[in-house]
Amino acid sequence: MSAVAHKRFVMTLYSGVRDIHSHRVRIVLAEKNVTFEFKEVNPTSPPEELLEINPYNTLPTLVDRDLVLYNPSIIMEYLD
C-alpha cells in the first residue's frame, strides 16, 4: 500500500489595506477562526495572478481550492 500525502489547504484572501469590504471579510474570517493566507494588493497595480482568477479585478477575492469568490457578501455567506 502506498501512503497518500496529506495536503493542507489554506484559503487565500486578496485584500486591500484601505478597502472597507476587505476589512469586513477579514473580520468574519477572524470571528470564525479560519486559517487563511493574506495577500495584500495595491489596487492601482494588482498582481498578475489576481487578474487571472478574478475577471472583474475587484477586492476582496477569496480563493478556496478551486473556488474563487469576489463579492464580499457572497464571501461572507460562504464562510458562514
PDB file of N, CA, C and O in Angstrom:
ATOM      1  N   MET A   1       0.834  -1.192   0.000  1.00  0.00           N
ATOM      2  CA  MET A   1       0.000   0.000   0.000  1.00  0.00           C
ATOM      3  C   MET A   1       0.867   1.238   0.000  1.00  0.00           C
ATOM      4  O   MET A   1       1.853   1.301   0.718  1.00  0.00           O
ATOM      5  N   SER A   2       0.485   2.197  -0.770  1.00  0.00           N
ATOM      6  CA  SER A   2       1.254   3.438  -0.787  1.00  0.00           C
ATOM      7  C   SER A   2       0.627   4.467   0.148  1.00  0.00           C
ATOM      8  O   SER A   2      -0.581   4.493   0.344  1.00  0.00           O
ATOM      9  N   ALA A   3       1.478   5.274   0.706  1.00  0.00           N
ATOM     10  CA  ALA A   3       0.998   6.328   1.607  1.00  0.00           C
ATOM     11  C   ALA A   3       0.560   7.525   0.779  1.00  0.00           C
ATOM     12  O   ALA A   3       1.193   7.896  -0.199  1.00  0.00           O
ATOM     13  N   VAL A   4      -0.553   8.091   1.174  1.00  0.00           N
ATOM     14  CA  VAL A   4      -1.070   9.272   0.487  1.00  0.00           C
ATOM     15  C   VAL A   4      -0.605  10.501   1.242  1.00  0.00           C
ATOM     16  O   VAL A   4      -0.784  10.610   2.450  1.00  0.00           O
ATOM     17  N   ALA A   5       0.005  11.399   0.530  1.00  0.00           N
ATOM     18  CA  ALA A   5       0.462  12.639   1.157  1.00  0.00           C
ATOM     19  C   ALA A   5      -0.744  13.523   1.442  1.00  0.00           C
ATOM     20  O   ALA A   5      -1.588  13.733   0.584  1.00  0.00           O
ATOM     21  N   HIS A   6      -0.825  14.009   2.663  1.00  0.00           N
ATOM     22  CA  HIS A   6      -1.925  14.893   3.040  1.00  0.00           C
ATOM     23  C   HIS A   6      -1.514  16.330   2.789  1.00  0.00           C
ATOM     24  O   HIS A   6      -0.539  16.809   3.348  1.00  0.00           O
ATOM     25  N   LYS A   7      -2.282  16.993   1.943  1.00  0.00           N
ATOM     26  CA  LYS A   7      -2.020  18.389   1.662  1.00  0.00           C
ATOM     27  C   LYS A   7      -2.871  19.232   2.590  1.00  0.00           C
ATOM     28  O   LYS A   7      -4.007  18.892   2.882  1.00  0.00           O
ATOM     29  N   ARG A   8      -2.304  20.326   3.033  1.00  0.00           N
ATOM     30  CA  ARG A   8      -3.060  21.244   3.863  1.00  0.00           C
ATOM     31  C   ARG A   8      -3.530  22.389   2.985  1.00  0.00           C
ATOM     32  O   ARG A   8      -2.725  23.106   2.412  1.00  0.00           O
ATOM     33  N   PHE A   9      -4.817  22.507   2.854  1.00  0.00           N
ATOM     34  CA  PHE A   9      -5.376  23.556   2.021  1.00  0.00           C
ATOM     35  C   PHE A   9      -5.701  24.755   2.888  1.00  0.00           C
ATOM     36  O   PHE A   9      -6.377  24.645   3.891  1.00  0.00           O
ATOM     37  N   VAL A  10      -5.221  25.891   2.479  1.00  0.00           N
ATOM     38  CA  VAL A  10      -5.472  27.127   3.188  1.00  0.00           C
ATOM     39  C   VAL A  10      -6.119  28.098   2.218  1.00  0.00           C
ATOM     40  O   VAL A  10      -5.689  28.234   1.076  1.00  0.00           O
ATOM     41  N   MET A  11      -7.137  28.774   2.678  1.00  0.00           N
ATOM     42  CA  MET A  11      -7.777  29.800   1.859  1.00  0.00           C
ATOM     43  C   MET A  11      -6.812  30.963   1.666  1.00  0.00           C
ATOM     44  O   MET A  11      -6.003  31.258   2.534  1.00  0.00           O
ATOM     45  N   THR A  12      -6.944  31.620   0.548  1.00  0.00           N
ATOM     46  CA  THR A  12      -6.140  32.802   0.258  1.00  0.00           C
ATOM     47  C   THR A  12      -7.079  33.975   0.056  1.00  0.00           C
ATOM     48  O   THR A  12      -8.040  33.879  -0.714  1.00  0.00           O
ATOM     49  N   LEU A  13      -6.790  35.070   0.763  1.00  0.00           N
ATOM     50  CA  LEU A  13      -7.591  36.281   0.620  1.00  0.00           C
ATOM     51  C   LEU A  13      -6.731  37.377   0.026  1.00  0.00           C
ATOM     52  O   LEU A  13      -5.725  37.768   0.613  1.00  0.00           O
ATOM     53  N   TYR A  14      -7.133  37.841  -1.152  1.00  0.00           N
ATOM     54  CA  TYR A  14      -6.509  39.003  -1.766  1.00  0.00           C
ATOM     55  C   TYR A  14      -7.288  40.200  -1.249  1.00  0.00           C
ATOM     56  O   TYR A  14      -8.508  40.284  -1.430  1.00  0.00           O
ATOM     57  N   SER A  15      -6.585  41.112  -0.597  1.00  0.00           N
ATOM     58  CA  SER A  15      -7.271  42.150   0.137  1.00  0.00           C
ATOM     59  C   SER A  15      -6.538  43.475   0.038  1.00  0.00           C
ATOM     60  O   SER A  15      -5.311  43.519  -0.009  1.00  0.00           O
ATOM     61  N   GLY A  16      -7.311  44.550   0.030  1.00  0.00           N
ATOM     62  CA  GLY A  16      -6.733  45.884   0.059  1.00  0.00           C
ATOM     63  C   GLY A  16      -6.664  46.396   1.487  1.00  0.00           C
ATOM     64  O   GLY A  16      -7.579  46.169   2.274  1.00  0.00           O
ATOM     65  N   VAL A  17      -5.608  47.086   1.832  1.00  0.00           N
ATOM     66  CA  VAL A  17      -5.423  47.581   3.194  1.00  0.00           C
ATOM     67  C   VAL A  17      -6.473  48.627   3.548  1.00  0.00           C
ATOM     68  O   VAL A  17      -6.976  48.657   4.664  1.00  0.00           O
ATOM     69  N   ARG A  18      -6.833  49.467   2.618  1.00  0.00           N
ATOM     70  CA  ARG A  18      -7.785  50.547   2.893  1.00  0.00           C
ATOM     71  C   ARG A  18      -9.183  50.258   2.354  1.00  0.00           C
ATOM     72  O   ARG A  18     -10.028  51.143   2.340  1.00  0.00           O
ATOM     73  N   ASP A  19      -9.434  49.033   1.938  1.00  0.00           N
ATOM     74  CA  ASP A  19     -10.726  48.664   1.357  1.00  0.00           C
ATOM     75  C   ASP A  19     -11.670  48.179   2.452  1.00  0.00           C
ATOM     76  O   ASP A  19     -11.398  47.178   3.118  1.00  0.00           O
ATOM     77  N   ILE A  20     -12.797  48.879   2.646  1.00  0.00           N
ATOM     78  CA  ILE A  20     -13.743  48.535   3.712  1.00  0.00           C
ATOM     79  C   ILE A  20     -14.334  47.142   3.525  1.00  0.00           C
ATOM     80  O   ILE A  20     -14.564  46.418   4.496  1.00  0.00           O
ATOM     81  N   HIS A  21     -14.564  46.727   2.286  1.00  0.00           N
ATOM     82  CA  HIS A  21     -15.126  45.397   2.041  1.00  0.00           C
ATOM     83  C   HIS A  21     -14.124  44.299   2.423  1.00  0.00           C
ATOM     84  O   HIS A  21     -14.508  43.250   2.949  1.00  0.00           O
ATOM     85  N   SER A  22     -12.856  44.556   2.189  1.00  0.00           N
ATOM     86  CA  SER A  22     -11.817  43.613   2.603  1.00  0.00           C
ATOM     87  C   SER A  22     -11.776  43.502   4.125  1.00  0.00           C
ATOM     88  O   SER A  22     -11.620  42.407   4.673  1.00  0.00           O
ATOM     89  N   HIS A  23     -11.931  44.626   4.806  1.00  0.00           N
ATOM     90  CA  HIS A  23     -11.947  44.607   6.273  1.00  0.00           C
ATOM     91  C   HIS A  23     -13.119  43.773   6.790  1.00  0.00           C
ATOM     92  O   HIS A  23     -12.967  43.002   7.737  1.00  0.00           O
ATOM     93  N   ARG A  24     -14.275  43.926   6.170  1.00  0.00           N
ATOM     94  CA  ARG A  24     -15.458  43.153   6.597  1.00  0.00           C
ATOM     95  C   ARG A  24     -15.195  41.653   6.484  1.00  0.00           C
ATOM     96  O   ARG A  24     -15.520  40.884   7.392  1.00  0.00           O
ATOM     97  N   VAL A  25     -14.601  41.230   5.381  1.00  0.00           N
ATOM     98  CA  VAL A  25     -14.322  39.808   5.174  1.00  0.00           C
ATOM     99  C   VAL A  25     -13.277  39.318   6.170  1.00  0.00           C
ATOM    100  O   VAL A  25     -13.405  38.227   6.742  1.00  0.00           O
ATOM    101  N   ARG A  26     -12.243  40.118   6.424  1.00  0.00           N
ATOM    102  CA  ARG A  26     -11.214  39.714   7.396  1.00  0.00           C
ATOM    103  C   ARG A  26     -11.796  39.582   8.795  1.00  0.00           C
ATOM    104  O   ARG A  26     -11.395  38.695   9.559  1.00  0.00           O
ATOM    105  N   ILE A  27     -12.758  40.431   9.143  1.00  0.00           N
ATOM    106  CA  ILE A  27     -13.413  40.321  10.453  1.00  0.00           C
ATOM    107  C   ILE A  27     -14.164  39.001  10.558  1.00  0.00           C
ATOM    108  O   ILE A  27     -14.073  38.302  11.569  1.00  0.00           O
ATOM    109  N   VAL A  28     -14.888  38.634   9.511  1.00  0.00           N
ATOM    110  CA  VAL A  28     -15.622  37.356   9.525  1.00  0.00           C
ATOM    111  C   VAL A  28     -14.645  36.186   9.611  1.00  0.00           C
ATOM    112  O   VAL A  28     -14.866  35.245  10.387  1.00  0.00           O
ATOM    113  N   LEU A  29     -13.565  36.237   8.872  1.00  0.00           N
ATOM    114  CA  LEU A  29     -12.557  35.176   8.948  1.00  0.00           C
ATOM    115  C   LEU A  29     -11.995  35.057  10.367  1.00  0.00           C
ATOM    116  O   LEU A  29     -11.818  33.946  10.877  1.00  0.00           O
ATOM    117  N   ALA A  30     -11.747  36.181  11.008  1.00  0.00           N
ATOM    118  CA  ALA A  30     -11.217  36.160  12.376  1.00  0.00           C
ATOM    119  C   ALA A  30     -12.256  35.623  13.352  1.00  0.00           C
ATOM    120  O   ALA A  30     -11.937  34.820  14.241  1.00  0.00           O
ATOM    121  N   GLU A  31     -13.498  36.043  13.211  1.00  0.00           N
ATOM    122  CA  GLU A  31     -14.561  35.574  14.105  1.00  0.00           C
ATOM    123  C   GLU A  31     -14.800  34.077  13.970  1.00  0.00           C
ATOM    124  O   GLU A  31     -15.103  33.395  14.947  1.00  0.00           O
ATOM    125  N   LYS A  32     -14.670  33.564  12.758  1.00  0.00           N
ATOM    126  CA  LYS A  32     -14.864  32.131  12.507  1.00  0.00           C
ATOM    127  C   LYS A  32     -13.604  31.321  12.785  1.00  0.00           C
ATOM    128  O   LYS A  32     -13.620  30.103  12.688  1.00  0.00           O
ATOM    129  N   ASN A  33     -12.507  32.025  13.096  1.00  0.00           N
ATOM    130  CA  ASN A  33     -11.224  31.380  13.383  1.00  0.00           C
ATOM    131  C   ASN A  33     -10.755  30.520  12.205  1.00  0.00           C
ATOM    132  O   ASN A  33     -10.307  29.390  12.378  1.00  0.00           O
ATOM    133  N   VAL A  34     -10.877  31.084  11.017  1.00  0.00           N
ATOM    134  CA  VAL A  34     -10.485  30.392   9.785  1.00  0.00           C
ATOM    135  C   VAL A  34      -9.027  30.711   9.472  1.00  0.00           C
ATOM    136  O   VAL A  34      -8.616  31.873   9.498  1.00  0.00           O
ATOM    137  N   THR A  35      -8.272  29.689   9.176  1.00  0.00           N
ATOM    138  CA  THR A  35      -6.882  29.873   8.764  1.00  0.00           C
ATOM    139  C   THR A  35      -6.870  30.299   7.303  1.00  0.00           C
ATOM    140  O   THR A  35      -7.494  29.652   6.454  1.00  0.00           O
ATOM    141  N   PHE A  36      -6.181  31.399   7.033  1.00  0.00           N
ATOM    142  CA  PHE A  36      -6.111  31.870   5.659  1.00  0.00           C
ATOM    143  C   PHE A  36      -4.796  32.590   5.427  1.00  0.00           C
ATOM    144  O   PHE A  36      -4.154  33.064   6.349  1.00  0.00           O
ATOM    145  N   GLU A  37      -4.419  32.619   4.163  1.00  0.00           N
ATOM    146  CA  GLU A  37      -3.223  33.344   3.756  1.00  0.00           C
ATOM    147  C   GLU A  37      -3.668  34.713   3.266  1.00  0.00           C
ATOM    148  O   GLU A  37      -4.573  34.827   2.446  1.00  0.00           O
ATOM    149  N   PHE A  38      -3.051  35.744   3.788  1.00  0.00           N
ATOM    150  CA  PHE A  38      -3.401  37.118   3.434  1.00  0.00           C
ATOM    151  C   PHE A  38      -2.433  37.638   2.389  1.00  0.00           C
ATOM    152  O   PHE A  38      -1.221  37.572   2.567  1.00  0.00           O
ATOM    153  N   LYS A  39      -2.974  38.117   1.280  1.00  0.00           N
ATOM    154  CA  LYS A  39      -2.135  38.721   0.240  1.00  0.00           C
ATOM    155  C   LYS A  39      -2.602  40.159   0.057  1.00  0.00           C
ATOM    156  O   LYS A  39      -3.699  40.405  -0.440  1.00  0.00           O
ATOM    157  N   GLU A  40      -1.757  41.068   0.485  1.00  0.00           N
ATOM    158  CA  GLU A  40      -2.071  42.486   0.347  1.00  0.00           C
ATOM    159  C   GLU A  40      -1.920  42.900  -1.107  1.00  0.00           C
ATOM    160  O   GLU A  40      -0.924  42.583  -1.761  1.00  0.00           O
ATOM    161  N   VAL A  41      -2.934  43.611  -1.603  1.00  0.00           N
ATOM    162  CA  VAL A  41      -2.954  44.010  -3.001  1.00  0.00           C
ATOM    163  C   VAL A  41      -3.050  45.527  -3.080  1.00  0.00           C
ATOM    164  O   VAL A  41      -3.879  46.145  -2.417  1.00  0.00           O
ATOM    165  N   ASN A  42      -2.199  46.089  -3.907  1.00  0.00           N
ATOM    166  CA  ASN A  42      -2.297  47.506  -4.226  1.00  0.00           C
ATOM    167  C   ASN A  42      -3.304  47.622  -5.370  1.00  0.00           C
ATOM    168  O   ASN A  42      -3.045  47.118  -6.466  1.00  0.00           O
ATOM    169  N   PRO A  43      -4.462  48.268  -5.147  1.00  0.00           N
ATOM    170  CA  PRO A  43      -5.496  48.296  -6.186  1.00  0.00           C
ATOM    171  C   PRO A  43      -5.065  48.982  -7.485  1.00  0.00           C
ATOM    172  O   PRO A  43      -5.616  48.699  -8.542  1.00  0.00           O
ATOM    173  N   THR A  44      -4.082  49.840  -7.412  1.00  0.00           N
ATOM    174  CA  THR A  44      -3.632  50.519  -8.636  1.00  0.00           C
ATOM    175  C   THR A  44      -2.705  49.655  -9.486  1.00  0.00           C
ATOM    176  O   THR A  44      -2.535  49.928 -10.669  1.00  0.00           O
ATOM    177  N   SER A  45      -2.107  48.637  -8.869  1.00  0.00           N
ATOM    178  CA  SER A  45      -1.261  47.713  -9.636  1.00  0.00           C
ATOM    179  C   SER A  45      -1.431  46.294  -9.100  1.00  0.00           C
ATOM    180  O   SER A  45      -0.561  45.763  -8.421  1.00  0.00           O
ATOM    181  N   PRO A  46      -2.570  45.658  -9.418  1.00  0.00           N
ATOM    182  CA  PRO A  46      -2.823  44.302  -8.922  1.00  0.00           C
ATOM    183  C   PRO A  46      -1.864  43.288  -9.537  1.00  0.00           C
ATOM    184  O   PRO A  46      -1.406  43.463 -10.662  1.00  0.00           O
ATOM    185  N   PRO A  47      -1.565  42.221  -8.790  1.00  0.00           N
ATOM    186  CA  PRO A  47      -0.670  41.190  -9.326  1.00  0.00           C
ATOM    187  C   PRO A  47      -1.332  40.427 -10.483  1.00  0.00           C
ATOM    188  O   PRO A  47      -2.552  40.323 -10.558  1.00  0.00           O
ATOM    189  N   GLU A  48      -0.515  39.890 -11.332  1.00  0.00           N
ATOM    190  CA  GLU A  48      -0.994  39.149 -12.498  1.00  0.00           C
ATOM    191  C   GLU A  48      -1.865  37.957 -12.091  1.00  0.00           C
ATOM    192  O   GLU A  48      -2.858  37.653 -12.746  1.00  0.00           O
ATOM    193  N   GLU A  49      -1.505  37.283 -10.993  1.00  0.00           N
ATOM    194  CA  GLU A  49      -2.278  36.111 -10.563  1.00  0.00           C
ATOM    195  C   GLU A  49      -3.710  36.485 -10.196  1.00  0.00           C
ATOM    196  O   GLU A  49      -4.634  35.714 -10.430  1.00  0.00           O
ATOM    197  N   LEU A  50      -3.919  37.682  -9.636  1.00  0.00           N
ATOM    198  CA  LEU A  50      -5.277  38.125  -9.318  1.00  0.00           C
ATOM    199  C   LEU A  50      -6.056  38.412 -10.592  1.00  0.00           C
ATOM    200  O   LEU A  50      -7.236  38.069 -10.699  1.00  0.00           O
ATOM    201  N   LEU A  51      -5.411  39.001 -11.554  1.00  0.00           N
ATOM    202  CA  LEU A  51      -6.071  39.286 -12.832  1.00  0.00           C
ATOM    203  C   LEU A  51      -6.497  38.006 -13.539  1.00  0.00           C
ATOM    204  O   LEU A  51      -7.494  37.997 -14.258  1.00  0.00           O
ATOM    205  N   GLU A  52      -5.759  36.932 -13.322  1.00  0.00           N
ATOM    206  CA  GLU A  52      -6.091  35.652 -13.961  1.00  0.00           C
ATOM    207  C   GLU A  52      -7.290  34.967 -13.315  1.00  0.00           C
ATOM    208  O   GLU A  52      -8.042  34.272 -13.997  1.00  0.00           O
ATOM    209  N   ILE A  53      -7.485  35.146 -12.012  1.00  0.00           N
ATOM    210  CA  ILE A  53      -8.554  34.423 -11.320  1.00  0.00           C
ATOM    211  C   ILE A  53      -9.825  35.236 -11.135  1.00  0.00           C
ATOM    212  O   ILE A  53     -10.881  34.675 -10.904  1.00  0.00           O
ATOM    213  N   ASN A  54      -9.730  36.562 -11.211  1.00  0.00           N
ATOM    214  CA  ASN A  54     -10.889  37.418 -10.998  1.00  0.00           C
ATOM    215  C   ASN A  54     -11.123  38.282 -12.239  1.00  0.00           C
ATOM    216  O   ASN A  54     -10.393  39.245 -12.462  1.00  0.00           O
ATOM    217  N   PRO A  55     -12.151  37.974 -13.020  1.00  0.00           N
ATOM    218  CA  PRO A  55     -12.382  38.719 -14.262  1.00  0.00           C
ATOM    219  C   PRO A  55     -12.747  40.185 -14.033  1.00  0.00           C
ATOM    220  O   PRO A  55     -12.603  41.004 -14.929  1.00  0.00           O
ATOM    221  N   TYR A  56     -13.214  40.511 -12.819  1.00  0.00           N
ATOM    222  CA  TYR A  56     -13.615  41.884 -12.526  1.00  0.00           C
ATOM    223  C   TYR A  56     -12.504  42.689 -11.863  1.00  0.00           C
ATOM    224  O   TYR A  56     -12.657  43.892 -11.672  1.00  0.00           O
ATOM    225  N   ASN A  57     -11.436  42.024 -11.470  1.00  0.00           N
ATOM    226  CA  ASN A  57     -10.291  42.683 -10.844  1.00  0.00           C
ATOM    227  C   ASN A  57     -10.717  43.504  -9.628  1.00  0.00           C
ATOM    228  O   ASN A  57     -10.360  44.667  -9.482  1.00  0.00           O
ATOM    229  N   THR A  58     -11.529  42.880  -8.747  1.00  0.00           N
ATOM    230  CA  THR A  58     -12.044  43.570  -7.569  1.00  0.00           C
ATOM    231  C   THR A  58     -11.489  42.952  -6.293  1.00  0.00           C
ATOM    232  O   THR A  58     -11.024  41.808  -6.284  1.00  0.00           O
ATOM    233  N   LEU A  59     -11.565  43.726  -5.235  1.00  0.00           N
ATOM    234  CA  LEU A  59     -11.167  43.259  -3.909  1.00  0.00           C
ATOM    235  C   LEU A  59     -12.379  43.317  -2.999  1.00  0.00           C
ATOM    236  O   LEU A  59     -13.223  44.189  -3.169  1.00  0.00           O
ATOM    237  N   PRO A  60     -12.467  42.415  -2.064  1.00  0.00           N
ATOM    238  CA  PRO A  60     -11.602  41.273  -1.807  1.00  0.00           C
ATOM    239  C   PRO A  60     -11.902  40.124  -2.763  1.00  0.00           C
ATOM    240  O   PRO A  60     -12.969  40.057  -3.353  1.00  0.00           O
ATOM    241  N   THR A  61     -10.943  39.221  -2.868  1.00  0.00           N
ATOM    242  CA  THR A  61     -11.103  37.989  -3.630  1.00  0.00           C
ATOM    243  C   THR A  61     -10.645  36.842  -2.741  1.00  0.00           C
ATOM    244  O   THR A  61      -9.545  36.884  -2.214  1.00  0.00           O
ATOM    245  N   LEU A  62     -11.511  35.853  -2.575  1.00  0.00           N
ATOM    246  CA  LEU A  62     -11.191  34.694  -1.748  1.00  0.00           C
ATOM    247  C   LEU A  62     -11.024  33.473  -2.632  1.00  0.00           C
ATOM    248  O   LEU A  62     -11.877  33.201  -3.490  1.00  0.00           O
ATOM    249  N   VAL A  63      -9.934  32.745  -2.418  1.00  0.00           N
ATOM    250  CA  VAL A  63      -9.672  31.512  -3.164  1.00  0.00           C
ATOM    251  C   VAL A  63      -9.637  30.364  -2.162  1.00  0.00           C
ATOM    252  O   VAL A  63      -8.875  30.395  -1.196  1.00  0.00           O
ATOM    253  N   ASP A  64     -10.497  29.375  -2.389  1.00  0.00           N
ATOM    254  CA  ASP A  64     -10.527  28.173  -1.553  1.00  0.00           C
ATOM    255  C   ASP A  64     -10.474  26.976  -2.490  1.00  0.00           C
ATOM    256  O   ASP A  64     -11.472  26.623  -3.124  1.00  0.00           O
ATOM    257  N   ARG A  65      -9.290  26.400  -2.607  1.00  0.00           N
ATOM    258  CA  ARG A  65      -9.012  25.326  -3.559  1.00  0.00           C
ATOM    259  C   ARG A  65      -9.322  25.809  -4.972  1.00  0.00           C
ATOM    260  O   ARG A  65      -8.661  26.686  -5.480  1.00  0.00           O
ATOM    261  N   ASP A  66     -10.361  25.264  -5.612  1.00  0.00           N
ATOM    262  CA  ASP A  66     -10.715  25.643  -6.983  1.00  0.00           C
ATOM    263  C   ASP A  66     -11.820  26.697  -7.050  1.00  0.00           C
ATOM    264  O   ASP A  66     -12.203  27.123  -8.128  1.00  0.00           O
ATOM    265  N   LEU A  67     -12.318  27.097  -5.901  1.00  0.00           N
ATOM    266  CA  LEU A  67     -13.401  28.071  -5.839  1.00  0.00           C
ATOM    267  C   LEU A  67     -12.839  29.476  -5.680  1.00  0.00           C
ATOM    268  O   LEU A  67     -11.982  29.722  -4.825  1.00  0.00           O
ATOM    269  N   VAL A  68     -13.322  30.402  -6.498  1.00  0.00           N
ATOM    270  CA  VAL A  68     -12.900  31.801  -6.423  1.00  0.00           C
ATOM    271  C   VAL A  68     -14.153  32.653  -6.234  1.00  0.00           C
ATOM    272  O   VAL A  68     -15.084  32.594  -7.040  1.00  0.00           O
ATOM    273  N   LEU A  69     -14.160  33.422  -5.142  1.00  0.00           N
ATOM    274  CA  LEU A  69     -15.283  34.315  -4.853  1.00  0.00           C
ATOM    275  C   LEU A  69     -14.770  35.740  -4.800  1.00  0.00           C
ATOM    276  O   LEU A  69     -13.719  36.004  -4.212  1.00  0.00           O
ATOM    277  N   TYR A  70     -15.521  36.675  -5.383  1.00  0.00           N
ATOM    278  CA  TYR A  70     -15.051  38.049  -5.416  1.00  0.00           C
ATOM    279  C   TYR A  70     -16.138  39.066  -5.098  1.00  0.00           C
ATOM    280  O   TYR A  70     -15.976  40.246  -5.358  1.00  0.00           O
ATOM    281  N   ASN A  71     -17.221  38.648  -4.499  1.00  0.00           N
ATOM    282  CA  ASN A  71     -18.236  39.550  -3.999  1.00  0.00           C
ATOM    283  C   ASN A  71     -18.225  39.432  -2.480  1.00  0.00           C
ATOM    284  O   ASN A  71     -18.408  38.337  -1.946  1.00  0.00           O
ATOM    285  N   PRO A  72     -18.009  40.535  -1.737  1.00  0.00           N
ATOM    286  CA  PRO A  72     -17.860  40.426  -0.276  1.00  0.00           C
ATOM    287  C   PRO A  72     -19.061  39.788   0.411  1.00  0.00           C
ATOM    288  O   PRO A  72     -18.901  38.998   1.342  1.00  0.00           O
ATOM    289  N   SER A  73     -20.270  40.070  -0.038  1.00  0.00           N
ATOM    290  CA  SER A  73     -21.455  39.477   0.590  1.00  0.00           C
ATOM    291  C   SER A  73     -21.486  37.966   0.381  1.00  0.00           C
ATOM    292  O   SER A  73     -21.819  37.210   1.285  1.00  0.00           O
ATOM    293  N   ILE A  74     -21.130  37.533  -0.811  1.00  0.00           N
ATOM    294  CA  ILE A  74     -21.116  36.096  -1.109  1.00  0.00           C
ATOM    295  C   ILE A  74     -19.974  35.421  -0.358  1.00  0.00           C
ATOM    296  O   ILE A  74     -20.128  34.299   0.140  1.00  0.00           O
ATOM    297  N   ILE A  75     -18.833  36.092  -0.243  1.00  0.00           N
ATOM    298  CA  ILE A  75     -17.710  35.530   0.518  1.00  0.00           C
ATOM    299  C   ILE A  75     -18.141  35.300   1.965  1.00  0.00           C
ATOM    300  O   ILE A  75     -17.911  34.230   2.534  1.00  0.00           O
ATOM    301  N   MET A  76     -18.790  36.294   2.567  1.00  0.00           N
ATOM    302  CA  MET A  76     -19.188  36.164   3.976  1.00  0.00           C
ATOM    303  C   MET A  76     -20.267  35.092   4.149  1.00  0.00           C
ATOM    304  O   MET A  76     -20.262  34.356   5.124  1.00  0.00           O
ATOM    305  N   GLU A  77     -21.166  34.966   3.190  1.00  0.00           N
ATOM    306  CA  GLU A  77     -22.171  33.903   3.251  1.00  0.00           C
ATOM    307  C   GLU A  77     -21.509  32.539   3.131  1.00  0.00           C
ATOM    308  O   GLU A  77     -21.862  31.591   3.841  1.00  0.00           O
ATOM    309  N   TYR A  78     -20.531  32.412   2.248  1.00  0.00           N
ATOM    310  CA  TYR A  78     -19.788  31.162   2.089  1.00  0.00           C
ATOM    311  C   TYR A  78     -19.070  30.786   3.382  1.00  0.00           C
ATOM    312  O   TYR A  78     -19.068  29.629   3.794  1.00  0.00           O
ATOM    313  N   LEU A  79     -18.492  31.759   4.055  1.00  0.00           N
ATOM    314  CA  LEU A  79     -17.770  31.491   5.298  1.00  0.00           C
ATOM    315  C   LEU A  79     -18.703  31.100   6.427  1.00  0.00           C
ATOM    316  O   LEU A  79     -18.321  30.398   7.345  1.00  0.00           O
ATOM    317  N   ASP A  80     -19.936  31.568   6.356  1.00  0.00           N
ATOM    318  CA  ASP A  80     -20.905  31.251   7.400  1.00  0.00           C
ATOM    319  C   ASP A  80     -21.369  29.829   7.255  1.00  0.00           C
ATOM    320  O   ASP A  80     -21.561  29.089   8.128  1.00  0.00           O
TER     321      ASP A  80
END
